[in-house]
Every structure is written in structure tokens, then in C-alpha cells.
Amino acid sequence: MSGCGASCVLFIWTLFLLPIIMSLIFLLIKKNKLKSKGRYFLVNTVIGYASIIGFNFLISFIVKNFIDSSTINMNILSIVSTILLFVPPIIFSYLLAKKFT
């Protein structure tokens, strides 16, 4: 991570650990309602990582094939792609917690 500042390092580690963090948060919030805590943790972590990988490929595919980098503000593209990486694991964690209750 040479050349990457503290905020960049924090972003990378948060994204890397997001499925585990979300699993633990929902385990703490719904600890009495979840039927199978271990199974929920495992399924949520796997689906969280799969969604991060899938949306990362989707974002790069869209940017390479459909977006002209000379016409769009790269800061907006960066913000949108960050939202698309962080939001799906959170939504999937919520939906799985709802399903496992």
C-alpha cells in the first residue's frame, strides 16, 4: 500500500472486512432472534464477499465498456462505485438476518 494514505488504508481494510463486520453487527443486534448463529455467520460472510467481488467486476465492466472517462467527473464515478461496493453487503446482511429469524 505504498503511496496510499491513512484514509486509503482504512477504506481498503473496511471493505476487506465488511462482510465479517456486518455479520457480527447483525449477530449482536438479533442474537436472541437468530435460530442458527453459526450458519448465519458463514452464509452471510460468503454472500458478502461474493457480492463485493461481483459488484467490483460489474463496476469495472460498466466503466470499461459504457463510460467515456473524458466526459464524466472521476470523483463522482469514485463515489458511486464506493457506494456500489459497500451497500450490497449491508443489504444482504439485513435480508439474511430477516430470513434466519
PDB file of N, CA and C in Angstrom:
ATOM      1  N   MET A   1       0.819  -1.179   0.000  1.00  0.00           N
ATOM      2  CA  MET A   1       0.000   0.000   0.000  1.00  0.00           C
ATOM      3  C   MET A   1       0.868   1.249   0.000  1.00  0.00           C
ATOM      4  N   SER A   2       1.938   1.152  -0.710  1.00  0.00           N
ATOM      5  CA  SER A   2       2.835   2.278  -0.812  1.00  0.00           C
ATOM      6  C   SER A   2       2.163   3.411  -1.586  1.00  0.00           C
ATOM      7  N   GLY A   3       2.294   4.618  -1.073  1.00  0.00           N
ATOM      8  CA  GLY A   3       1.684   5.775  -1.713  1.00  0.00           C
ATOM      9  C   GLY A   3       0.224   5.962  -1.332  1.00  0.00           C
ATOM     10  N   CYS A   4      -0.252   5.148  -0.444  1.00  0.00           N
ATOM     11  CA  CYS A   4      -1.644   5.212  -0.009  1.00  0.00           C
ATOM     12  C   CYS A   4      -1.677   5.818   1.386  1.00  0.00           C
ATOM     13  N   GLY A   5      -2.491   6.830   1.563  1.00  0.00           N
ATOM     14  CA  GLY A   5      -2.575   7.492   2.854  1.00  0.00           C
ATOM     15  C   GLY A   5      -3.383   6.689   3.860  1.00  0.00           C
ATOM     16  N   ALA A   6      -3.567   7.261   5.032  1.00  0.00           N
ATOM     17  CA  ALA A   6      -4.284   6.582   6.109  1.00  0.00           C
ATOM     18  C   ALA A   6      -5.743   6.327   5.733  1.00  0.00           C
ATOM     19  N   SER A   7      -6.373   7.273   5.053  1.00  0.00           N
ATOM     20  CA  SER A   7      -7.767   7.070   4.670  1.00  0.00           C
ATOM     21  C   SER A   7      -7.897   5.961   3.635  1.00  0.00           C
ATOM     22  N   CYS A   8      -6.926   5.843   2.764  1.00  0.00           N
ATOM     23  CA  CYS A   8      -6.926   4.772   1.767  1.00  0.00           C
ATOM     24  C   CYS A   8      -6.772   3.408   2.443  1.00  0.00           C
ATOM     25  N   VAL A   9      -5.884   3.319   3.398  1.00  0.00           N
ATOM     26  CA  VAL A   9      -5.681   2.069   4.136  1.00  0.00           C
ATOM     27  C   VAL A   9      -6.946   1.700   4.903  1.00  0.00           C
ATOM     28  N   LEU A  10      -7.572   2.683   5.538  1.00  0.00           N
ATOM     29  CA  LEU A  10      -8.815   2.445   6.266  1.00  0.00           C
ATOM     30  C   LEU A  10      -9.915   1.963   5.319  1.00  0.00           C
ATOM     31  N   PHE A  11     -10.019   2.573   4.151  1.00  0.00           N
ATOM     32  CA  PHE A  11     -11.009   2.165   3.157  1.00  0.00           C
ATOM     33  C   PHE A  11     -10.783   0.722   2.729  1.00  0.00           C
ATOM     34  N   ILE A  12      -9.549   0.360   2.425  1.00  0.00           N
ATOM     35  CA  ILE A  12      -9.240  -0.991   1.949  1.00  0.00           C
ATOM     36  C   ILE A  12      -9.557  -2.030   3.018  1.00  0.00           C
ATOM     37  N   TRP A  13      -9.141  -1.784   4.262  1.00  0.00           N
ATOM     38  CA  TRP A  13      -9.393  -2.745   5.328  1.00  0.00           C
ATOM     39  C   TRP A  13     -10.869  -2.829   5.691  1.00  0.00           C
ATOM     40  N   THR A  14     -11.571  -1.705   5.635  1.00  0.00           N
ATOM     41  CA  THR A  14     -13.009  -1.736   5.911  1.00  0.00           C
ATOM     42  C   THR A  14     -13.732  -2.530   4.844  1.00  0.00           C
ATOM     43  N   LEU A  15     -13.388  -2.310   3.591  1.00  0.00           N
ATOM     44  CA  LEU A  15     -14.019  -3.066   2.515  1.00  0.00           C
ATOM     45  C   LEU A  15     -13.672  -4.547   2.618  1.00  0.00           C
ATOM     46  N   PHE A  16     -12.435  -4.849   2.955  1.00  0.00           N
ATOM     47  CA  PHE A  16     -11.999  -6.236   3.068  1.00  0.00           C
ATOM     48  C   PHE A  16     -12.725  -6.958   4.207  1.00  0.00           C
ATOM     49  N   LEU A  17     -12.948  -6.271   5.315  1.00  0.00           N
ATOM     50  CA  LEU A  17     -13.571  -6.899   6.476  1.00  0.00           C
ATOM     51  C   LEU A  17     -15.076  -6.644   6.586  1.00  0.00           C
ATOM     52  N   LEU A  18     -15.668  -5.933   5.642  1.00  0.00           N
ATOM     53  CA  LEU A  18     -17.075  -5.548   5.731  1.00  0.00           C
ATOM     54  C   LEU A  18     -18.028  -6.729   5.914  1.00  0.00           C
ATOM     55  N   PRO A  19     -17.927  -7.812   5.168  1.00  0.00           N
ATOM     56  CA  PRO A  19     -18.869  -8.922   5.401  1.00  0.00           C
ATOM     57  C   PRO A  19     -18.768  -9.509   6.808  1.00  0.00           C
ATOM     58  N   ILE A  20     -17.573  -9.595   7.340  1.00  0.00           N
ATOM     59  CA  ILE A  20     -17.405 -10.118   8.698  1.00  0.00           C
ATOM     60  C   ILE A  20     -17.952  -9.126   9.715  1.00  0.00           C
ATOM     61  N   ILE A  21     -17.677  -7.843   9.511  1.00  0.00           N
ATOM     62  CA  ILE A  21     -18.177  -6.809  10.421  1.00  0.00           C
ATOM     63  C   ILE A  21     -19.702  -6.791  10.410  1.00  0.00           C
ATOM     64  N   MET A  22     -20.309  -6.856   9.227  1.00  0.00           N
ATOM     65  CA  MET A  22     -21.769  -6.835   9.144  1.00  0.00           C
ATOM     66  C   MET A  22     -22.374  -8.089   9.772  1.00  0.00           C
ATOM     67  N   SER A  23     -21.733  -9.227   9.600  1.00  0.00           N
ATOM     68  CA  SER A  23     -22.221 -10.450  10.238  1.00  0.00           C
ATOM     69  C   SER A  23     -22.215 -10.309  11.752  1.00  0.00           C
ATOM     70  N   LEU A  24     -21.126  -9.780  12.282  1.00  0.00           N
ATOM     71  CA  LEU A  24     -21.030  -9.607  13.732  1.00  0.00           C
ATOM     72  C   LEU A  24     -22.030  -8.580  14.255  1.00  0.00           C
ATOM     73  N   ILE A  25     -22.238  -7.507  13.511  1.00  0.00           N
ATOM     74  CA  ILE A  25     -23.199  -6.484  13.946  1.00  0.00           C
ATOM     75  C   ILE A  25     -24.602  -7.072  14.007  1.00  0.00           C
ATOM     76  N   PHE A  26     -25.012  -7.794  12.971  1.00  0.00           N
ATOM     77  CA  PHE A  26     -26.348  -8.374  12.983  1.00  0.00           C
ATOM     78  C   PHE A  26     -26.467  -9.517  13.981  1.00  0.00           C
ATOM     79  N   LEU A  27     -25.365 -10.217  14.271  1.00  0.00           N
ATOM     80  CA  LEU A  27     -25.401 -11.224  15.333  1.00  0.00           C
ATOM     81  C   LEU A  27     -25.626 -10.559  16.688  1.00  0.00           C
ATOM     82  N   LEU A  28     -25.010  -9.407  16.914  1.00  0.00           N
ATOM     83  CA  LEU A  28     -25.211  -8.696  18.174  1.00  0.00           C
ATOM     84  C   LEU A  28     -26.613  -8.103  18.276  1.00  0.00           C
ATOM     85  N   ILE A  29     -27.114  -7.559  17.176  1.00  0.00           N
ATOM     86  CA  ILE A  29     -28.437  -6.926  17.198  1.00  0.00           C
ATOM     87  C   ILE A  29     -29.539  -7.967  17.366  1.00  0.00           C
ATOM     88  N   LYS A  30     -29.447  -9.059  16.636  1.00  0.00           N
ATOM     89  CA  LYS A  30     -30.521 -10.061  16.626  1.00  0.00           C
ATOM     90  C   LYS A  30     -30.092 -11.371  17.275  1.00  0.00           C
ATOM     91  N   LYS A  31     -29.265 -11.294  18.322  1.00  0.00           N
ATOM     92  CA  LYS A  31     -28.713 -12.511  18.904  1.00  0.00           C
ATOM     93  C   LYS A  31     -29.782 -13.435  19.489  1.00  0.00           C
ATOM     94  N   ASN A  32     -30.866 -12.878  20.012  1.00  0.00           N
ATOM     95  CA  ASN A  32     -31.909 -13.720  20.583  1.00  0.00           C
ATOM     96  C   ASN A  32     -32.870 -14.252  19.533  1.00  0.00           C
ATOM     97  N   LYS A  33     -32.968 -13.592  18.393  1.00  0.00           N
ATOM     98  CA  LYS A  33     -33.935 -13.983  17.368  1.00  0.00           C
ATOM     99  C   LYS A  33     -33.364 -14.945  16.334  1.00  0.00           C
ATOM    100  N   LEU A  34     -32.049 -14.911  16.118  1.00  0.00           N
ATOM    101  CA  LEU A  34     -31.451 -15.783  15.099  1.00  0.00           C
ATOM    102  C   LEU A  34     -31.464 -17.236  15.573  1.00  0.00           C
ATOM    103  N   LYS A  35     -31.912 -18.125  14.694  1.00  0.00           N
ATOM    104  CA  LYS A  35     -32.021 -19.532  15.060  1.00  0.00           C
ATOM    105  C   LYS A  35     -30.670 -20.243  14.995  1.00  0.00           C
ATOM    106  N   SER A  36     -29.976 -20.073  13.896  1.00  0.00           N
ATOM    107  CA  SER A  36     -28.694 -20.745  13.697  1.00  0.00           C
ATOM    108  C   SER A  36     -27.614 -19.682  13.495  1.00  0.00           C
ATOM    109  N   LYS A  37     -26.969 -19.296  14.576  1.00  0.00           N
ATOM    110  CA  LYS A  37     -25.996 -18.200  14.524  1.00  0.00           C
ATOM    111  C   LYS A  37     -24.769 -18.541  13.685  1.00  0.00           C
ATOM    112  N   GLY A  38     -24.244 -19.730  13.831  1.00  0.00           N
ATOM    113  CA  GLY A  38     -23.063 -20.131  13.070  1.00  0.00           C
ATOM    114  C   GLY A  38     -23.332 -20.219  11.584  1.00  0.00           C
ATOM    115  N   ARG A  39     -24.465 -20.801  11.256  1.00  0.00           N
ATOM    116  CA  ARG A  39     -24.834 -20.906   9.839  1.00  0.00           C
ATOM    117  C   ARG A  39     -25.068 -19.528   9.237  1.00  0.00           C
ATOM    118  N   TYR A  40     -25.737 -18.646   9.992  1.00  0.00           N
ATOM    119  CA  TYR A  40     -25.963 -17.280   9.518  1.00  0.00           C
ATOM    120  C   TYR A  40     -24.624 -16.584   9.266  1.00  0.00           C
ATOM    121  N   PHE A  41     -23.698 -16.698  10.207  1.00  0.00           N
ATOM    122  CA  PHE A  41     -22.397 -16.044  10.054  1.00  0.00           C
ATOM    123  C   PHE A  41     -21.684 -16.545   8.806  1.00  0.00           C
ATOM    124  N   LEU A  42     -21.662 -17.843   8.604  1.00  0.00           N
ATOM    125  CA  LEU A  42     -20.970 -18.422   7.453  1.00  0.00           C
ATOM    126  C   LEU A  42     -21.627 -18.013   6.136  1.00  0.00           C
ATOM    127  N   VAL A  43     -22.953 -18.141   6.047  1.00  0.00           N
ATOM    128  CA  VAL A  43     -23.660 -17.806   4.810  1.00  0.00           C
ATOM    129  C   VAL A  43     -23.541 -16.319   4.515  1.00  0.00           C
ATOM    130  N   ASN A  44     -23.696 -15.484   5.537  1.00  0.00           N
ATOM    131  CA  ASN A  44     -23.625 -14.040   5.339  1.00  0.00           C
ATOM    132  C   ASN A  44     -22.224 -13.606   4.908  1.00  0.00           C
ATOM    133  N   THR A  45     -21.209 -14.193   5.475  1.00  0.00           N
ATOM    134  CA  THR A  45     -19.842 -13.841   5.098  1.00  0.00           C
ATOM    135  C   THR A  45     -19.553 -14.240   3.655  1.00  0.00           C
ATOM    136  N   VAL A  46     -19.956 -15.433   3.262  1.00  0.00           N
ATOM    137  CA  VAL A  46     -19.724 -15.894   1.888  1.00  0.00           C
ATOM    138  C   VAL A  46     -20.494 -15.031   0.888  1.00  0.00           C
ATOM    139  N   ILE A  47     -21.769 -14.754   1.171  1.00  0.00           N
ATOM    140  CA  ILE A  47     -22.565 -13.927   0.270  1.00  0.00           C
ATOM    141  C   ILE A  47     -22.035 -12.496   0.231  1.00  0.00           C
ATOM    142  N   GLY A  48     -21.562 -11.991   1.364  1.00  0.00           N
ATOM    143  CA  GLY A  48     -20.986 -10.643   1.399  1.00  0.00           C
ATOM    144  C   GLY A  48     -19.758 -10.528   0.514  1.00  0.00           C
ATOM    145  N   TYR A  49     -18.854 -11.497   0.619  1.00  0.00           N
ATOM    146  CA  TYR A  49     -17.663 -11.462  -0.236  1.00  0.00           C
ATOM    147  C   TYR A  49     -18.018 -11.676  -1.703  1.00  0.00           C
ATOM    148  N   ALA A  50     -18.980 -12.550  -1.970  1.00  0.00           N
ATOM    149  CA  ALA A  50     -19.407 -12.765  -3.355  1.00  0.00           C
ATOM    150  C   ALA A  50     -20.018 -11.494  -3.944  1.00  0.00           C
ATOM    151  N   SER A  51     -20.778 -10.761  -3.129  1.00  0.00           N
ATOM    152  CA  SER A  51     -21.374  -9.519  -3.646  1.00  0.00           C
ATOM    153  C   SER A  51     -20.310  -8.455  -3.890  1.00  0.00           C
ATOM    154  N   ILE A  52     -19.313  -8.377  -3.040  1.00  0.00           N
ATOM    155  CA  ILE A  52     -18.234  -7.408  -3.263  1.00  0.00           C
ATOM    156  C   ILE A  52     -17.478  -7.746  -4.547  1.00  0.00           C
ATOM    157  N   ILE A  53     -17.158  -9.007  -4.731  1.00  0.00           N
ATOM    158  CA  ILE A  53     -16.446  -9.419  -5.941  1.00  0.00           C
ATOM    159  C   ILE A  53     -17.318  -9.203  -7.179  1.00  0.00           C
ATOM    160  N   GLY A  54     -18.580  -9.600  -7.091  1.00  0.00           N
ATOM    161  CA  GLY A  54     -19.479  -9.455  -8.228  1.00  0.00           C
ATOM    162  C   GLY A  54     -19.705  -8.008  -8.622  1.00  0.00           C
ATOM    163  N   PHE A  55     -19.956  -7.140  -7.634  1.00  0.00           N
ATOM    164  CA  PHE A  55     -20.183  -5.736  -7.949  1.00  0.00           C
ATOM    165  C   PHE A  55     -18.896  -5.054  -8.406  1.00  0.00           C
ATOM    166  N   ASN A  56     -17.755  -5.520  -7.925  1.00  0.00           N
ATOM    167  CA  ASN A  56     -16.489  -4.965  -8.385  1.00  0.00           C
ATOM    168  C   ASN A  56     -16.289  -5.272  -9.870  1.00  0.00           C
ATOM    169  N   PHE A  57     -16.574  -6.511 -10.280  1.00  0.00           N
ATOM    170  CA  PHE A  57     -16.488  -6.861 -11.694  1.00  0.00           C
ATOM    171  C   PHE A  57     -17.521  -6.099 -12.515  1.00  0.00           C
ATOM    172  N   LEU A  58     -18.731  -5.948 -11.985  1.00  0.00           N
ATOM    173  CA  LEU A  58     -19.773  -5.222 -12.688  1.00  0.00           C
ATOM    174  C   LEU A  58     -19.391  -3.760 -12.894  1.00  0.00           C
ATOM    175  N   ILE A  59     -18.865  -3.131 -11.869  1.00  0.00           N
ATOM    176  CA  ILE A  59     -18.447  -1.728 -11.972  1.00  0.00           C
ATOM    177  C   ILE A  59     -17.340  -1.572 -13.004  1.00  0.00           C
ATOM    178  N   SER A  60     -16.340  -2.447 -12.948  1.00  0.00           N
ATOM    179  CA  SER A  60     -15.240  -2.324 -13.911  1.00  0.00           C
ATOM    180  C   SER A  60     -15.713  -2.604 -15.333  1.00  0.00           C
ATOM    181  N   PHE A  61     -16.646  -3.537 -15.512  1.00  0.00           N
ATOM    182  CA  PHE A  61     -17.190  -3.816 -16.837  1.00  0.00           C
ATOM    183  C   PHE A  61     -17.949  -2.608 -17.383  1.00  0.00           C
ATOM    184  N   ILE A  62     -18.777  -2.000 -16.544  1.00  0.00           N
ATOM    185  CA  ILE A  62     -19.546  -0.826 -16.973  1.00  0.00           C
ATOM    186  C   ILE A  62     -18.622   0.335 -17.304  1.00  0.00           C
ATOM    187  N   VAL A  63     -17.631   0.561 -16.474  1.00  0.00           N
ATOM    188  CA  VAL A  63     -16.718   1.684 -16.713  1.00  0.00           C
ATOM    189  C   VAL A  63     -15.913   1.471 -17.989  1.00  0.00           C
ATOM    190  N   LYS A  64     -15.428   0.263 -18.210  1.00  0.00           N
ATOM    191  CA  LYS A  64     -14.618  -0.001 -19.403  1.00  0.00           C
ATOM    192  C   LYS A  64     -15.426   0.073 -20.690  1.00  0.00           C
ATOM    193  N   ASN A  65     -16.672  -0.386 -20.656  1.00  0.00           N
ATOM    194  CA  ASN A  65     -17.428  -0.530 -21.890  1.00  0.00           C
ATOM    195  C   ASN A  65     -18.443   0.571 -22.171  1.00  0.00           C
ATOM    196  N   PHE A  66     -18.916   1.246 -21.152  1.00  0.00           N
ATOM    197  CA  PHE A  66     -20.022   2.161 -21.379  1.00  0.00           C
ATOM    198  C   PHE A  66     -19.772   3.605 -20.965  1.00  0.00           C
ATOM    199  N   ILE A  67     -18.718   3.860 -20.232  1.00  0.00           N
ATOM    200  CA  ILE A  67     -18.490   5.218 -19.734  1.00  0.00           C
ATOM    201  C   ILE A  67     -17.225   5.787 -20.358  1.00  0.00           C
ATOM    202  N   ASP A  68     -17.360   6.952 -20.934  1.00  0.00           N
ATOM    203  CA  ASP A  68     -16.222   7.663 -21.505  1.00  0.00           C
ATOM    204  C   ASP A  68     -15.595   8.496 -20.399  1.00  0.00           C
ATOM    205  N   SER A  69     -14.365   8.183 -20.048  1.00  0.00           N
ATOM    206  CA  SER A  69     -13.719   8.850 -18.913  1.00  0.00           C
ATOM    207  C   SER A  69     -13.449  10.327 -19.163  1.00  0.00           C
ATOM    208  N   SER A  70     -13.490  10.759 -20.416  1.00  0.00           N
ATOM    209  CA  SER A  70     -13.248  12.171 -20.684  1.00  0.00           C
ATOM    210  C   SER A  70     -14.496  13.024 -20.453  1.00  0.00           C
ATOM    211  N   THR A  71     -15.664  12.384 -20.376  1.00  0.00           N
ATOM    212  CA  THR A  71     -16.891  13.163 -20.218  1.00  0.00           C
ATOM    213  C   THR A  71     -17.467  13.122 -18.810  1.00  0.00           C
ATOM    214  N   ILE A  72     -16.981  12.242 -17.956  1.00  0.00           N
ATOM    215  CA  ILE A  72     -17.555  12.121 -16.609  1.00  0.00           C
ATOM    216  C   ILE A  72     -16.527  12.560 -15.566  1.00  0.00           C
ATOM    217  N   ASN A  73     -17.024  13.142 -14.514  1.00  0.00           N
ATOM    218  CA  ASN A  73     -16.168  13.544 -13.410  1.00  0.00           C
ATOM    219  C   ASN A  73     -15.733  12.285 -12.656  1.00  0.00           C
ATOM    220  N   MET A  74     -14.444  12.076 -12.523  1.00  0.00           N
ATOM    221  CA  MET A  74     -13.935  10.865 -11.895  1.00  0.00           C
ATOM    222  C   MET A  74     -14.255  10.810 -10.402  1.00  0.00           C
ATOM    223  N   ASN A  75     -14.431  11.969  -9.747  1.00  0.00           N
ATOM    224  CA  ASN A  75     -14.814  11.964  -8.341  1.00  0.00           C
ATOM    225  C   ASN A  75     -16.210  11.388  -8.163  1.00  0.00           C
ATOM    226  N   ILE A  76     -17.119  11.738  -9.046  1.00  0.00           N
ATOM    227  CA  ILE A  76     -18.483  11.196  -8.978  1.00  0.00           C
ATOM    228  C   ILE A  76     -18.455   9.693  -9.239  1.00  0.00           C
ATOM    229  N   LEU A  77     -17.686   9.271 -10.217  1.00  0.00           N
ATOM    230  CA  LEU A  77     -17.564   7.854 -10.516  1.00  0.00           C
ATOM    231  C   LEU A  77     -16.987   7.095  -9.327  1.00  0.00           C
ATOM    232  N   SER A  78     -16.023   7.683  -8.653  1.00  0.00           N
ATOM    233  CA  SER A  78     -15.418   7.063  -7.486  1.00  0.00           C
ATOM    234  C   SER A  78     -16.424   6.929  -6.341  1.00  0.00           C
ATOM    235  N   ILE A  79     -17.225   7.956  -6.130  1.00  0.00           N
ATOM    236  CA  ILE A  79     -18.233   7.915  -5.065  1.00  0.00           C
ATOM    237  C   ILE A  79     -19.299   6.868  -5.373  1.00  0.00           C
ATOM    238  N   VAL A  80     -19.770   6.842  -6.597  1.00  0.00           N
ATOM    239  CA  VAL A  80     -20.798   5.867  -6.986  1.00  0.00           C
ATOM    240  C   VAL A  80     -20.268   4.443  -6.871  1.00  0.00           C
ATOM    241  N   SER A  81     -19.054   4.215  -7.313  1.00  0.00           N
ATOM    242  CA  SER A  81     -18.503   2.862  -7.222  1.00  0.00           C
ATOM    243  C   SER A  81     -18.269   2.455  -5.766  1.00  0.00           C
ATOM    244  N   THR A  82     -17.898   3.390  -4.914  1.00  0.00           N
ATOM    245  CA  THR A  82     -17.738   3.089  -3.493  1.00  0.00           C
ATOM    246  C   THR A  82     -19.078   2.710  -2.875  1.00  0.00           C
ATOM    247  N   ILE A  83     -20.116   3.437  -3.217  1.00  0.00           N
ATOM    248  CA  ILE A  83     -21.447   3.115  -2.707  1.00  0.00           C
ATOM    249  C   ILE A  83     -21.886   1.739  -3.195  1.00  0.00           C
ATOM    250  N   LEU A  84     -21.618   1.437  -4.462  1.00  0.00           N
ATOM    251  CA  LEU A  84     -21.997   0.135  -5.009  1.00  0.00           C
ATOM    252  C   LEU A  84     -21.198  -1.012  -4.409  1.00  0.00           C
ATOM    253  N   LEU A  85     -20.041  -0.730  -3.845  1.00  0.00           N
ATOM    254  CA  LEU A  85     -19.274  -1.781  -3.185  1.00  0.00           C
ATOM    255  C   LEU A  85     -19.713  -1.990  -1.738  1.00  0.00           C
ATOM    256  N   PHE A  86     -20.120  -0.926  -1.054  1.00  0.00           N
ATOM    257  CA  PHE A  86     -20.448  -1.025   0.358  1.00  0.00           C
ATOM    258  C   PHE A  86     -21.908  -1.370   0.640  1.00  0.00           C
ATOM    259  N   VAL A  87     -22.826  -0.903  -0.168  1.00  0.00           N
ATOM    260  CA  VAL A  87     -24.248  -1.054   0.141  1.00  0.00           C
ATOM    261  C   VAL A  87     -24.761  -2.492  -0.024  1.00  0.00           C
ATOM    262  N   PRO A  88     -24.434  -3.221  -1.093  1.00  0.00           N
ATOM    263  CA  PRO A  88     -24.990  -4.575  -1.231  1.00  0.00           C
ATOM    264  C   PRO A  88     -24.676  -5.525  -0.077  1.00  0.00           C
ATOM    265  N   PRO A  89     -23.449  -5.585   0.459  1.00  0.00           N
ATOM    266  CA  PRO A  89     -23.246  -6.475   1.608  1.00  0.00           C
ATOM    267  C   PRO A  89     -24.102  -6.092   2.818  1.00  0.00           C
ATOM    268  N   ILE A  90     -24.347  -4.798   3.001  1.00  0.00           N
ATOM    269  CA  ILE A  90     -25.184  -4.364   4.114  1.00  0.00           C
ATOM    270  C   ILE A  90     -26.626  -4.808   3.891  1.00  0.00           C
ATOM    271  N   ILE A  91     -27.115  -4.635   2.670  1.00  0.00           N
ATOM    272  CA  ILE A  91     -28.484  -5.051   2.354  1.00  0.00           C
ATOM    273  C   ILE A  91     -28.626  -6.568   2.469  1.00  0.00           C
ATOM    274  N   PHE A  92     -27.655  -7.310   1.944  1.00  0.00           N
ATOM    275  CA  PHE A  92     -27.719  -8.771   2.031  1.00  0.00           C
ATOM    276  C   PHE A  92     -27.650  -9.246   3.476  1.00  0.00           C
ATOM    277  N   SER A  93     -26.873  -8.582   4.317  1.00  0.00           N
ATOM    278  CA  SER A  93     -26.808  -8.949   5.734  1.00  0.00           C
ATOM    279  C   SER A  93     -28.161  -8.768   6.397  1.00  0.00           C
ATOM    280  N   TYR A  94     -28.812  -7.660   6.091  1.00  0.00           N
ATOM    281  CA  TYR A  94     -30.135  -7.405   6.654  1.00  0.00           C
ATOM    282  C   TYR A  94     -31.146  -8.448   6.189  1.00  0.00           C
ATOM    283  N   LEU A  95     -31.146  -8.723   4.888  1.00  0.00           N
ATOM    284  CA  LEU A  95     -32.109  -9.699   4.352  1.00  0.00           C
ATOM    285  C   LEU A  95     -31.860 -11.100   4.881  1.00  0.00           C
ATOM    286  N   LEU A  96     -30.601 -11.486   5.026  1.00  0.00           N
ATOM    287  CA  LEU A  96     -30.301 -12.811   5.583  1.00  0.00           C
ATOM    288  C   LEU A  96     -30.668 -12.895   7.055  1.00  0.00           C
ATOM    289  N   ALA A  97     -30.440 -11.805   7.789  1.00  0.00           N
ATOM    290  CA  ALA A  97     -30.833 -11.803   9.202  1.00  0.00           C
ATOM    291  C   ALA A  97     -32.347 -11.927   9.326  1.00  0.00           C
ATOM    292  N   LYS A  98     -33.051 -11.300   8.422  1.00  0.00           N
ATOM    293  CA  LYS A  98     -34.521 -11.407   8.404  1.00  0.00           C
ATOM    294  C   LYS A  98     -34.954 -12.831   8.071  1.00  0.00           C
ATOM    295  N   LYS A  99     -34.238 -13.455   7.134  1.00  0.00           N
ATOM    296  CA  LYS A  99     -34.574 -14.821   6.732  1.00  0.00           C
ATOM    297  C   LYS A  99     -34.264 -15.833   7.846  1.00  0.00           C
ATOM    298  N   PHE A 100     -33.182 -15.629   8.583  1.00  0.00           N
ATOM    299  CA  PHE A 100     -32.776 -16.569   9.617  1.00  0.00           C
ATOM    300  C   PHE A 100     -33.537 -16.388  10.937  1.00  0.00           C
ATOM    301  N   THR A 101     -34.419 -15.403  11.024  1.00  0.00           N
ATOM    302  CA  THR A 101     -35.188 -15.223  12.257  1.00  0.00           C
ATOM    303  C   THR A 101     -36.490 -15.981  12.202  1.00  0.00           C
TER     304      THR A 101
END
